[in-house]
Coordinates of C-alpha atoms in Angstrom, one line a residue:
Chain A
M1 CA 39.2 12.2 -6.6
Y2 CA 38.7 8.5 -6.1
E3 CA 35.6 6.7 -7.2
K4 CA 32.8 5.7 -4.9
R5 CA 33.1 2.0 -4.0
E6 CA 31.5 -0.7 -1.9
V7 CA 33.9 -2.4 0.6
T8 CA 33.7 -4.7 3.6
A9 CA 35.4 -2.9 6.5
R10 CA 36.9 -4.6 9.5
V11 CA 36.1 -3.2 12.9
E12 CA 39.2 -2.3 14.8
K13 CA 37.4 -1.1 17.9
Q14 CA 34.3 0.5 19.2
D15 CA 33.9 2.7 22.4
S16 CA 31.1 4.5 24.1
L17 CA 31.6 8.3 24.4
T18 CA 28.4 9.0 26.2
E19 CA 25.3 7.0 27.0
D20 CA 24.2 7.0 23.3
I21 CA 27.2 8.2 21.4
R22 CA 29.6 5.6 19.9
E23 CA 33.0 5.9 18.3
L24 CA 33.7 3.2 15.7
I25 CA 37.1 2.7 14.2
L26 CA 37.1 0.9 10.9
E27 CA 39.9 -0.5 8.9
T28 CA 39.0 0.4 5.3
P29 CA 40.6 1.6 2.1
L30 CA 38.0 4.4 2.1
A31 CA 40.2 6.1 4.7
E32 CA 42.7 6.9 1.9
D33 CA 40.6 9.5 0.1
A34 CA 37.8 10.7 2.4
M35 CA 37.4 14.4 2.7
P36 CA 36.1 16.3 5.7
G37 CA 32.3 16.7 5.4
Q38 CA 31.9 13.5 3.3
F39 CA 29.9 10.5 4.6
V40 CA 29.7 6.8 4.3
N41 CA 26.8 4.4 4.1
L42 CA 26.9 1.5 6.5
Y43 CA 24.6 -1.5 5.9
C44 CA 22.9 -3.5 8.6
G45 CA 23.4 -7.2 8.7
D46 CA 19.7 -7.8 9.5
G47 CA 18.1 -8.0 6.1
A48 CA 14.8 -6.6 7.5
R49 CA 16.6 -3.2 7.8
L50 CA 17.1 -2.3 4.2
L51 CA 18.4 1.2 4.1
P52 CA 22.0 2.1 4.7
R53 CA 22.8 4.3 7.7
P54 CA 24.6 7.4 6.4
I55 CA 27.3 8.5 8.9
S56 CA 29.7 11.4 8.5
V57 CA 33.4 10.9 8.6
C58 CA 34.9 12.0 11.9
D59 CA 38.5 11.4 11.0
V60 CA 40.9 9.2 9.0
F61 CA 44.4 8.0 9.9
S62 CA 46.7 5.3 8.6
G63 CA 44.0 3.2 6.8
R64 CA 41.5 3.7 9.5
M65 CA 38.3 5.7 9.5
K66 CA 36.7 7.0 12.7
L67 CA 32.9 7.3 12.8
V68 CA 31.1 8.9 15.7
Y69 CA 27.3 8.3 15.7
R70 CA 24.3 8.3 17.9
V71 CA 22.3 5.1 18.7
V72 CA 18.8 6.2 17.8
G73 CA 17.0 3.0 16.7
A74 CA 17.4 -0.7 15.9
G75 CA 19.8 -0.1 13.0
T76 CA 22.3 2.0 14.9
A77 CA 21.9 -0.4 17.9
E78 CA 23.0 -3.2 15.5
L79 CA 26.0 -1.1 14.6
A80 CA 26.7 -0.4 18.2
A81 CA 27.0 -4.1 18.8
L82 CA 29.9 -4.4 16.4
K83 CA 33.1 -5.6 18.1
A84 CA 36.8 -5.8 17.1
G85 CA 37.2 -8.2 14.3
D86 CA 33.6 -8.0 13.0
T87 CA 33.0 -6.8 9.5
V88 CA 30.5 -4.3 8.1
R89 CA 29.6 -3.6 4.5
M90 CA 29.8 0.0 3.5
V91 CA 29.8 2.4 0.5
G92 CA 31.8 5.5 0.3
N93 CA 33.0 8.1 0.1
L94 CA 29.8 10.0 -0.5
G95 CA 28.9 13.7 -0.9
N96 CA 31.0 16.7 -1.7
G97 CA 32.6 17.6 1.6
Y98 CA 34.1 20.9 2.6
D99 CA 36.4 22.6 0.2
P100 CA 39.5 23.7 2.1
R101 CA 40.5 26.2 -0.6
T102 CA 37.7 28.4 0.7
A103 CA 39.7 28.8 3.9
F104 CA 43.0 29.9 2.4
G105 CA 44.1 33.2 4.0
K106 CA 40.8 33.5 5.9
D107 CA 39.7 34.0 9.5
V108 CA 37.9 30.7 9.8
L109 CA 35.0 29.9 12.2
V110 CA 34.1 26.2 12.6
V111 CA 30.7 25.6 14.3
G112 CA 29.5 22.1 15.4
G113 CA 26.4 21.4 17.4
G114 CA 25.7 18.0 19.0
L115 CA 26.1 15.3 16.4
G116 CA 27.4 18.0 14.1
V117 CA 30.6 18.1 16.1
P118 CA 32.3 14.8 14.8
P119 CA 32.7 15.9 11.1
M120 CA 34.1 19.2 12.2
Y121 CA 36.9 17.4 13.9
Y122 CA 38.4 16.2 10.6
L123 CA 37.9 19.6 9.0
S124 CA 39.5 21.4 12.0
R125 CA 42.5 19.1 12.0
L126 CA 43.0 19.6 8.2
L127 CA 42.7 23.4 8.5
H128 CA 45.1 23.3 11.5
M129 CA 47.6 21.3 9.4
L130 CA 47.3 23.8 6.5
G131 CA 48.0 26.5 9.1
L132 CA 51.2 24.7 10.4
R133 CA 52.5 24.4 6.8
G134 CA 52.1 28.2 6.4
G135 CA 52.0 30.0 3.0
A136 CA 49.1 31.0 0.9
E137 CA 47.1 27.9 1.8
S138 CA 47.2 28.6 5.5
P139 CA 44.0 29.9 7.2
A140 CA 44.7 33.2 9.0
T141 CA 43.0 32.2 12.2
L142 CA 40.9 29.2 13.3
T143 CA 38.2 29.4 16.0
M144 CA 35.9 26.5 16.8
V145 CA 32.6 26.9 18.6
L146 CA 31.0 23.7 19.8
G147 CA 27.5 23.4 21.2
Y148 CA 26.0 20.7 23.3
R149 CA 22.8 20.1 25.2
D150 CA 24.5 19.8 28.6
E151 CA 27.7 18.5 30.2
A152 CA 26.5 14.9 30.4
S153 CA 26.0 14.7 26.6
T154 CA 29.4 16.2 25.8
F155 CA 31.8 14.2 23.7
M156 CA 35.1 15.0 21.9
K157 CA 35.3 18.0 24.2
L158 CA 39.1 18.0 24.4
A159 CA 39.7 16.7 20.9
F160 CA 39.9 20.2 19.3
T161 CA 42.4 21.6 21.8
G162 CA 45.5 22.6 20.0
F163 CA 43.9 23.3 16.7
G164 CA 43.0 26.9 17.7
R165 CA 40.7 28.7 20.0
V166 CA 37.8 26.6 21.2
V167 CA 34.6 28.1 22.6
F168 CA 31.8 26.0 24.2
A169 CA 28.1 26.6 24.6
S170 CA 25.4 24.5 26.1
D171 CA 21.6 24.8 26.6
D172 CA 21.9 24.8 30.4
G173 CA 25.3 26.4 30.8
S174 CA 26.8 23.3 32.3
I175 CA 29.7 23.5 29.8
G176 CA 30.8 26.9 28.3
M177 CA 28.3 29.7 28.1
K178 CA 24.6 29.2 28.5
G179 CA 22.9 29.6 25.2
T180 CA 23.2 28.7 21.5
V181 CA 26.4 28.6 19.5
V182 CA 25.3 31.9 17.9
D183 CA 24.9 33.4 21.4
A184 CA 28.5 32.3 22.1
I185 CA 29.8 33.7 18.8
R186 CA 28.2 37.1 19.6
A187 CA 29.3 37.1 23.3
E188 CA 32.9 36.3 22.3
N189 CA 32.7 38.8 19.4
I190 CA 34.5 36.2 17.1
S191 CA 35.4 37.8 13.8
C192 CA 35.5 35.6 10.7
D193 CA 35.6 35.6 6.9
V194 CA 34.2 32.1 6.4
I195 CA 32.0 29.8 8.6
Y196 CA 31.7 26.1 8.3
A197 CA 28.8 24.6 10.3
C198 CA 27.2 21.2 11.0
G199 CA 24.4 20.5 13.4
P200 CA 20.7 20.6 13.8
L201 CA 18.7 22.5 11.2
P202 CA 17.6 25.4 13.6
M203 CA 21.3 25.9 14.5
L204 CA 22.4 26.0 10.9
R205 CA 19.6 28.4 10.0
A206 CA 20.7 30.7 12.9
V207 CA 24.4 30.5 11.8
A208 CA 23.5 31.3 8.2
S209 CA 21.4 34.2 9.3
Y210 CA 24.2 35.4 11.5
A211 CA 26.6 35.3 8.6
R212 CA 24.2 37.3 6.5
E213 CA 23.7 39.9 9.2
K214 CA 27.4 40.4 9.8
S215 CA 28.2 40.7 6.0
T216 CA 28.8 44.1 4.7
D217 CA 29.6 45.6 1.3
E218 CA 33.3 45.4 2.1
K219 CA 33.3 42.0 3.7
N220 CA 31.0 39.1 2.7
I221 CA 31.1 36.3 5.2
K222 CA 30.8 33.0 3.4
C223 CA 28.9 30.3 5.2
Y224 CA 29.0 26.6 4.3
V225 CA 26.5 24.3 6.1
S226 CA 26.3 20.5 6.1
L227 CA 22.7 19.3 5.8
E228 CA 21.1 15.9 6.6
E229 CA 17.9 14.2 5.4
R230 CA 16.5 10.7 5.3
M231 CA 18.2 8.9 2.5
A232 CA 17.7 5.7 0.6
C233 CA 20.5 5.2 -2.0
G234 CA 23.0 7.8 -0.9
I235 CA 24.5 8.2 -4.4
G236 CA 22.0 10.4 -6.1
A237 CA 19.7 7.9 -7.8
C238 CA 16.5 7.9 -5.8
L239 CA 16.0 11.7 -5.1
G240 CA 14.9 10.9 -1.6
C241 CA 17.1 13.4 0.2
V242 CA 16.6 16.8 -1.4
T243 CA 16.8 20.3 0.1
K244 CA 15.0 23.4 -1.2
T245 CA 17.3 25.8 -3.0
T246 CA 16.9 29.4 -3.9
Q247 CA 17.8 28.8 -7.6
P248 CA 17.0 25.9 -9.9
D249 CA 19.6 23.2 -9.3
E250 CA 21.8 22.3 -12.3
H251 CA 21.0 18.6 -12.0
S252 CA 17.3 18.6 -11.1
R253 CA 16.4 21.8 -13.0
V254 CA 13.9 22.5 -10.1
N255 CA 14.6 24.2 -6.8
N256 CA 15.7 20.9 -5.1
A257 CA 19.3 19.8 -4.7
R258 CA 20.3 16.3 -3.7
I259 CA 21.9 16.3 -0.3
C260 CA 23.9 13.1 -1.0
V261 CA 25.6 14.4 -4.2
E262 CA 25.3 18.2 -4.5
G263 CA 25.8 18.3 -0.7
P264 CA 25.8 17.5 2.1
V265 CA 27.9 20.8 2.2
F266 CA 26.1 23.8 0.7
D267 CA 26.8 27.4 0.4
A268 CA 24.2 28.8 2.8
E269 CA 23.1 31.3 0.2
M270 CA 21.9 28.5 -2.0
I271 CA 19.5 27.1 0.6
A272 CA 15.9 28.3 0.8
W273 CA 15.8 28.5 4.6
Chain B
M1 CA 27.5 -16.8 -16.5
G2 CA 29.1 -19.7 -18.1
T3 CA 26.0 -21.8 -18.3
A4 CA 24.7 -23.4 -21.5
C5 CA 21.2 -22.1 -20.6
R6 CA 19.4 -19.6 -22.8
T7 CA 18.5 -16.6 -20.6
E8 CA 16.9 -14.4 -23.3
V9 CA 13.3 -13.4 -23.0
T10 CA 11.1 -11.5 -25.4
I11 CA 8.7 -8.8 -24.6
A12 CA 6.6 -7.3 -27.4
G13 CA 9.1 -8.4 -30.0
V14 CA 12.1 -7.0 -28.1
T15 CA 14.6 -9.5 -26.9
L16 CA 16.3 -9.0 -23.6
K17 CA 19.6 -10.9 -23.0
N18 CA 18.2 -11.8 -19.6
P19 CA 15.0 -11.1 -17.7
V20 CA 16.5 -8.8 -15.0
M21 CA 15.9 -5.1 -15.1
S22 CA 15.9 -2.1 -12.8
A23 CA 12.6 -0.9 -11.4
S24 CA 11.8 2.7 -12.3
G25 CA 12.7 5.3 -9.8
T26 CA 15.2 3.2 -7.9
F27 CA 18.1 3.4 -10.4
G28 CA 18.1 7.0 -11.6
N29 CA 19.0 6.8 -15.2
G30 CA 21.7 4.3 -14.6
R31 CA 24.6 6.8 -14.3
E32 CA 24.9 6.8 -10.5
Y33 CA 25.0 3.0 -10.1
A34 CA 27.3 2.7 -13.0
E35 CA 30.0 4.1 -10.7
L36 CA 29.5 1.0 -8.4
I37 CA 28.4 -1.9 -10.6
D38 CA 28.6 -3.3 -14.1
I39 CA 25.3 -2.2 -15.5
T40 CA 25.9 -3.7 -18.9
R41 CA 25.0 -7.1 -17.5
L42 CA 21.4 -6.0 -17.0
G43 CA 18.7 -7.3 -19.4
A44 CA 17.2 -3.8 -19.4
L45 CA 17.5 -0.5 -17.7
V46 CA 14.2 1.2 -16.8
T47 CA 14.6 5.0 -16.3
K48 CA 13.3 7.2 -13.6
G49 CA 9.8 8.6 -14.7
V50 CA 10.1 11.4 -17.2
S51 CA 7.4 14.1 -17.6
L52 CA 6.9 16.9 -20.2
T53 CA 8.1 19.7 -17.9
P54 CA 10.4 19.6 -14.8
W55 CA 8.6 18.3 -11.7
E56 CA 9.6 19.4 -8.2
G57 CA 8.2 16.4 -6.4
N58 CA 7.1 16.3 -2.8
G59 CA 8.5 17.9 0.4
T60 CA 10.9 16.1 2.7
P61 CA 11.1 13.7 4.4
R62 CA 10.4 11.5 1.4
I63 CA 11.8 8.3 2.8
A64 CA 10.9 6.1 5.8
E65 CA 12.2 2.6 6.6
T66 CA 9.7 0.0 7.6
P67 CA 10.2 -3.7 8.6
S68 CA 11.6 -5.5 5.5
G69 CA 10.6 -2.5 3.4
M70 CA 10.4 1.2 3.0
L71 CA 8.0 4.0 2.2
N72 CA 8.8 6.6 -0.4
A73 CA 7.0 9.7 -1.5
I74 CA 9.4 11.3 -4.0
G75 CA 6.5 12.6 -6.1
L76 CA 8.2 11.8 -9.5
Q77 CA 10.7 14.7 -9.3
N78 CA 12.5 14.8 -12.7
P79 CA 14.1 17.5 -14.9
G80 CA 11.6 17.0 -17.8
I81 CA 11.9 15.4 -21.2
D82 CA 14.1 18.1 -22.8
V83 CA 16.9 17.7 -20.2
F84 CA 16.4 14.0 -20.3
L85 CA 17.0 13.8 -24.1
E86 CA 19.9 16.2 -24.0
R87 CA 21.7 14.9 -20.9
E88 CA 20.7 11.3 -20.2
M89 CA 20.0 9.9 -23.7
P90 CA 23.7 9.9 -24.8
F91 CA 24.6 7.8 -21.8
L92 CA 21.6 5.5 -22.3
E93 CA 22.5 5.1 -25.9
E94 CA 26.0 3.9 -25.0
V95 CA 24.5 1.5 -22.5
R96 CA 22.1 0.2 -25.2
R97 CA 25.0 -0.2 -27.6
Q98 CA 26.5 -2.6 -25.0
G99 CA 23.4 -4.8 -25.2
V100 CA 21.2 -3.5 -22.5
R101 CA 17.6 -2.7 -23.5
V102 CA 16.5 0.8 -22.6
I103 CA 13.0 1.3 -21.3
V104 CA 11.8 4.9 -20.6
N105 CA 9.2 5.4 -17.9
V106 CA 6.7 8.1 -18.9
C107 CA 4.6 10.0 -16.4
G108 CA 2.1 12.8 -16.7
H109 CA -0.8 14.7 -15.1
S110 CA -3.0 14.4 -18.1
V111 CA -3.2 12.3 -21.3
E112 CA -1.8 15.3 -23.2
E113 CA 1.3 15.3 -21.0
Y114 CA 1.9 11.6 -21.6
L115 CA 1.5 12.1 -25.3
G116 CA 3.9 15.0 -25.3
V117 CA 6.6 12.9 -23.7
I118 CA 5.8 10.0 -26.1
D119 CA 6.1 12.3 -29.1
R120 CA 9.5 13.6 -28.0
L121 CA 10.8 10.0 -27.6
A122 CA 9.7 9.0 -31.2
Q123 CA 13.2 9.3 -32.7
A124 CA 15.1 8.3 -29.5
P125 CA 17.1 5.1 -29.3
V126 CA 14.6 3.5 -26.8
D127 CA 13.4 -0.1 -27.0
L128 CA 10.2 0.1 -24.9
L129 CA 8.0 2.7 -23.1
E130 CA 6.6 2.1 -19.7
I131 CA 3.6 4.3 -18.9
N132 CA 3.3 5.1 -15.3
V133 CA -0.4 5.1 -14.5
S134 CA 0.2 3.9 -10.9
C135 CA 2.3 6.4 -8.9
P136 CA 0.6 6.8 -5.5
N137 CA 2.6 10.0 -4.7
V138 CA 1.3 12.6 -7.1
K139 CA -1.9 14.4 -6.7
E140 CA -3.4 14.6 -10.2
G141 CA -3.2 12.0 -12.9
A142 CA -1.0 9.0 -12.5
I143 CA -2.8 6.6 -10.2
A144 CA -6.2 8.0 -11.1
F145 CA -5.7 6.7 -14.6
G146 CA -4.6 3.3 -13.2
Q147 CA -7.4 2.6 -10.9
D148 CA -10.4 3.2 -13.2
P149 CA -10.6 0.5 -16.0
K150 CA -12.3 2.8 -18.5
M151 CA -9.7 5.5 -18.0
L152 CA -6.9 3.1 -18.1
E153 CA -8.1 1.6 -21.4
E154 CA -8.5 5.1 -22.9
V155 CA -5.0 6.3 -21.8
T156 CA -3.5 3.0 -23.1
R157 CA -5.2 3.5 -26.5
A158 CA -4.1 7.1 -26.7
C159 CA -0.5 6.2 -25.9
K160 CA -0.5 3.2 -28.3
E161 CA -1.8 5.4 -31.2
R162 CA 1.1 7.8 -30.8
A163 CA 4.0 5.7 -29.5
K164 CA 6.7 4.5 -31.9
Q165 CA 7.9 1.9 -29.4
P166 CA 5.9 -0.9 -27.8
V167 CA 4.0 0.2 -24.7
I168 CA 4.1 -1.3 -21.3
M169 CA 1.4 -0.1 -18.9
K170 CA 2.7 -0.1 -15.3
L171 CA -0.2 -1.1 -12.9
T172 CA -0.9 -0.2 -9.3
P173 CA -1.7 -2.9 -6.7
N174 CA -4.0 -0.4 -5.0
V175 CA -7.1 -1.8 -6.6
T176 CA -9.8 -4.4 -5.6
D177 CA -9.3 -6.7 -8.6
I178 CA -6.0 -6.5 -10.6
R179 CA -7.5 -8.7 -13.3
V180 CA -10.0 -6.0 -14.3
L181 CA -7.2 -3.4 -14.8
A182 CA -4.9 -5.9 -16.6
R183 CA -7.7 -6.7 -19.1
A184 CA -8.4 -3.0 -19.5
A185 CA -4.8 -2.3 -20.5
E186 CA -4.9 -5.2 -22.9
A187 CA -8.2 -4.0 -24.4
G188 CA -6.5 -0.6 -24.9
G189 CA -3.8 -2.2 -26.9
A190 CA -1.0 -2.5 -24.4
D191 CA 1.9 -4.6 -25.6
A192 CA 2.7 -5.6 -22.1
I193 CA 1.9 -4.8 -18.5
S194 CA 4.2 -4.4 -15.5
L195 CA 3.3 -4.8 -11.8
I196 CA 3.3 -4.2 -9.0
N197 CA 4.0 -0.5 -8.3
T198 CA 4.1 0.3 -4.6
L199 CA 1.3 -0.3 -2.1
T200 CA 0.1 2.9 -0.4
G201 CA 1.1 3.1 3.2
M202 CA 1.5 5.5 6.1
K203 CA 3.9 5.7 9.1
I204 CA 3.5 7.9 12.2
D205 CA 6.2 8.9 14.6
V206 CA 4.5 8.1 17.9
E207 CA 6.9 10.2 20.1
K208 CA 6.4 13.3 18.0
K209 CA 2.8 12.4 17.0
R210 CA 3.6 13.4 13.4
F211 CA 3.6 11.7 10.0
L212 CA 7.0 10.4 9.0
L213 CA 6.6 11.5 5.4
A214 CA 5.9 15.1 4.4
N215 CA 3.3 13.6 1.9
R216 CA 1.7 11.7 4.8
T217 CA 1.3 8.6 2.6
G218 CA 4.0 6.9 0.6
G219 CA 4.5 3.8 -1.5
L220 CA 5.6 0.6 0.3
S221 CA 8.2 -1.5 -1.4
G222 CA 10.8 -4.1 -0.4
P223 CA 10.6 -7.8 0.6
A224 CA 7.5 -7.1 2.7
I225 CA 5.4 -6.8 -0.4
H226 CA 6.8 -9.7 -2.4
P227 CA 4.1 -12.2 -1.7
V228 CA 1.5 -9.6 -2.7
A229 CA 3.4 -9.2 -6.0
V230 CA 3.5 -12.9 -6.6
R231 CA -0.2 -13.2 -6.1
M232 CA -1.0 -10.2 -8.4
V233 CA 1.4 -11.2 -11.1
Y234 CA -0.2 -14.7 -11.1
E235 CA -3.7 -13.2 -11.3
A236 CA -2.8 -10.7 -14.0
A237 CA -0.9 -13.2 -16.1
H238 CA -3.8 -15.5 -16.1
A239 CA -6.2 -12.7 -17.1
V240 CA -4.4 -11.5 -20.2
Q241 CA -2.5 -12.8 -23.2
I242 CA 0.2 -10.0 -23.3
P243 CA 3.5 -10.5 -21.4
V244 CA 3.8 -9.4 -17.8
I245 CA 6.8 -7.9 -16.2
G246 CA 6.9 -8.8 -12.5
M247 CA 8.2 -6.7 -9.7
G248 CA 7.7 -6.1 -6.0
G249 CA 10.2 -6.9 -3.3
V250 CA 12.6 -9.1 -5.3
Q251 CA 15.9 -9.5 -3.4
S252 CA 17.1 -12.9 -4.5
G253 CA 17.2 -15.2 -7.5
T254 CA 14.5 -17.3 -5.8
D255 CA 12.2 -14.3 -5.5
A256 CA 12.7 -13.4 -9.2
L257 CA 12.0 -17.0 -10.2
E258 CA 8.9 -17.1 -8.1
L259 CA 7.5 -14.2 -10.1
M260 CA 8.4 -15.9 -13.4
L261 CA 6.7 -19.1 -12.3
A262 CA 3.7 -17.0 -11.4
G263 CA 3.7 -15.8 -15.0
A264 CA 6.2 -12.9 -15.4
S265 CA 8.3 -12.9 -18.6
A266 CA 10.8 -10.6 -16.9
V267 CA 11.5 -9.2 -13.5
A268 CA 12.4 -5.8 -12.2
V269 CA 14.4 -5.2 -9.0
G270 CA 14.1 -1.9 -7.1
T271 CA 14.5 -1.5 -3.3
A272 CA 17.0 -4.4 -3.0
T273 CA 19.5 -2.1 -4.9
F274 CA 19.3 0.4 -2.0
H275 CA 20.4 -2.4 0.4
E276 CA 23.0 -3.8 -1.9
P277 CA 24.1 -1.8 -5.0
G278 CA 25.0 -5.1 -6.8
A279 CA 21.7 -6.8 -6.0
M280 CA 20.6 -7.2 -9.6
L281 CA 23.8 -8.9 -10.6
R282 CA 23.7 -11.3 -7.7
I283 CA 20.1 -12.1 -8.5
L284 CA 21.1 -12.9 -12.1
D285 CA 23.9 -15.1 -10.9
E286 CA 21.5 -16.9 -8.5
M287 CA 19.0 -17.4 -11.3
E288 CA 21.6 -18.9 -13.6
K289 CA 22.7 -21.3 -10.9
Y290 CA 19.1 -22.5 -10.5
L291 CA 18.8 -23.1 -14.2
G292 CA 22.0 -25.1 -14.2
R293 CA 21.0 -27.1 -11.1
H294 CA 17.6 -27.9 -12.6
G295 CA 19.0 -28.6 -16.1
I296 CA 16.8 -26.0 -17.7
T297 CA 18.0 -25.1 -21.2
D298 CA 15.7 -22.1 -21.8
I299 CA 14.6 -19.7 -19.0
S300 CA 11.3 -18.9 -20.8
E301 CA 10.2 -22.5 -20.0
L302 CA 9.7 -21.2 -16.5
I303 CA 7.2 -18.4 -17.4
G304 CA 3.9 -19.3 -15.8
A305 CA 5.1 -22.8 -15.1
V306 CA 3.9 -23.1 -11.5
Q307 CA 1.9 -26.3 -11.1
G308 CA -1.0 -27.4 -8.9

C-alpha cells in the first residue's frame, strides 16, 4: 500500500452525464495505487468552503483518475466549473476499499444504486480482469445489478456491459424492472456467495437483510457495503464520520467505527443497522 | 525557518520551540496527520480530549459546513485513558523526543472523572494538561463547569491540587463576560488559560425541515469566529496575569499574530487543518516571514503588543 498524500491534480476534462451528474478526469499520481471502493478528498478553491468534498474513485487508467459525482451544492458546483488545464488540490487515497480476495472462486453480485454506481465500475472492471486471467483468483461468476430513479437520471448504463450479466432496476420501471435492486435480485433469482453494494442507506440495509435471509448453515452469503457520512478530515482524526457497529471497534473501543478509515467498506454484519 | 529570530515562547515554565500548536479535537493524537505532514515542526501537539472511560460521543451527522466555518457535535468520543496511555502515549513520547511539547486535553462529566484522568497521567511524559471545561456538545459536566465562575474556580483548584503537570483551563466563549471566567480560573490556581472553544450554533435543512446535526446544536469553528476570538483573547489577557493560549479560526500567519498582539502567548490551529493538512506549517512559515520583515528578534515581544 502507498501512503496517503496531498497532491495538486490537473483536470484533463469534465463532462456532464446527466443534468446533475459530472464525470471529472484528473491527471494525478494517486491513480497509481487507488483501490476500488476508496475515495479522495477534493478541496474547494473558495476559502469560505472549508471542508473537502469526499468523492469515490470511479476508475483509474494510465495516470488518470475518473470521478463521477453529483452537483448538490455550492462546493460541488465549484468543482463542476473546473475545465481542462485547471488544477485542484486533493488528498488520497482514502479508506479501505473492497478486498478483491473475498471474490476469489465466488459467485459475485455487485449492486450499485444511484450515486453508488460509479465506485462499482472500478470494482467490476477489476473483478472482470481477474476472471479473464483465470486460476484461483478468478471469481466464478459476476452479476451486476444497477438501480436508478428513472431513465432520465441514468448514467454509466452501458459501461458495465462486457464485464458479466447486467440487470437494471428503476423506481418507475423506465429502465429495467420496476422496483428496487433487491426486487430485481429476487425476480431474476440471482444466486451469489458474496455481495458488494454501494448506494443509499435504505438500499444497503435491504441488500444486507437479503444476504442474511438467503444465508443458510451450508452457505453464508458475505455482504460488503460502502457507507457514507458527512466528514471533516477524511483521515481518521476528527471522528466526524462514524457508523454504529454491533461490536466495540478496535480503534474507538466503543460501538462506533470511522467510515473514513475502518470503512467506507464494511462487512454488513459489523453494522448496527 | 532560517531566520535569526527567536520563536520560543514559555507557558507555565514550559518552553515551546514556537507558538503554534494543534487545537484539541482537530488533530486526533497526531498519528493520522503525521502521514501527511511533518508534525515535528509544531511547537506543541494538543491531543483529542481523554476521559476516564471510553465515550461513545453523539449520533451522526456530527459535521455541517457553514460559511467560512463548520459546526461539529462529536461529543468527545474517545477510547478512554487506559487505551490512550497504552496505545497513543508511545507515539506521543516519540514526538516529544523530537522537540514537540505534548499537551493532553482532559475531559470529564464530574470533578472525580477529571481527577481520575489527571491521576493516570501523573507519570506520563506529558508537558501540560489542558482541562476541557468548555465542550458545548456533551450533556453533563464540561461546559457547565466552564460557564459558572464559582464551579470553574473549584474545578480548577481540584485539578491543580492533583496534577503533576501545569494546568491550562480551556474556556468557552458562550458566556456573557469572559473576563469573569478568566479571573475565576486564575483564582483557582490555573497556570494558563486557553480560548476560545467553539461557539454554540445550529443549522437547519430547510428543504427537509430537519436539524443538520443529530445533536441539533454544535460548536462553530473556522475563520468565521476569528474576530470573536481576537476580542475575547484581548479581554481575557487583560483580566489575568497568567498566560493565554489563543485559538479560534486561525488560518494564516496574520491571524495567529493578531491573537498574539491581542495577548496570546501561543496559538492553536484547528479547523484550518481540515481545509489544508499542512496549514500549521504554512502559518509558522508566514509568522517567521513577518518577524524577518519587521526585524523582530524575539517573538515574545509581540505578546499583547497591540497599541492604541
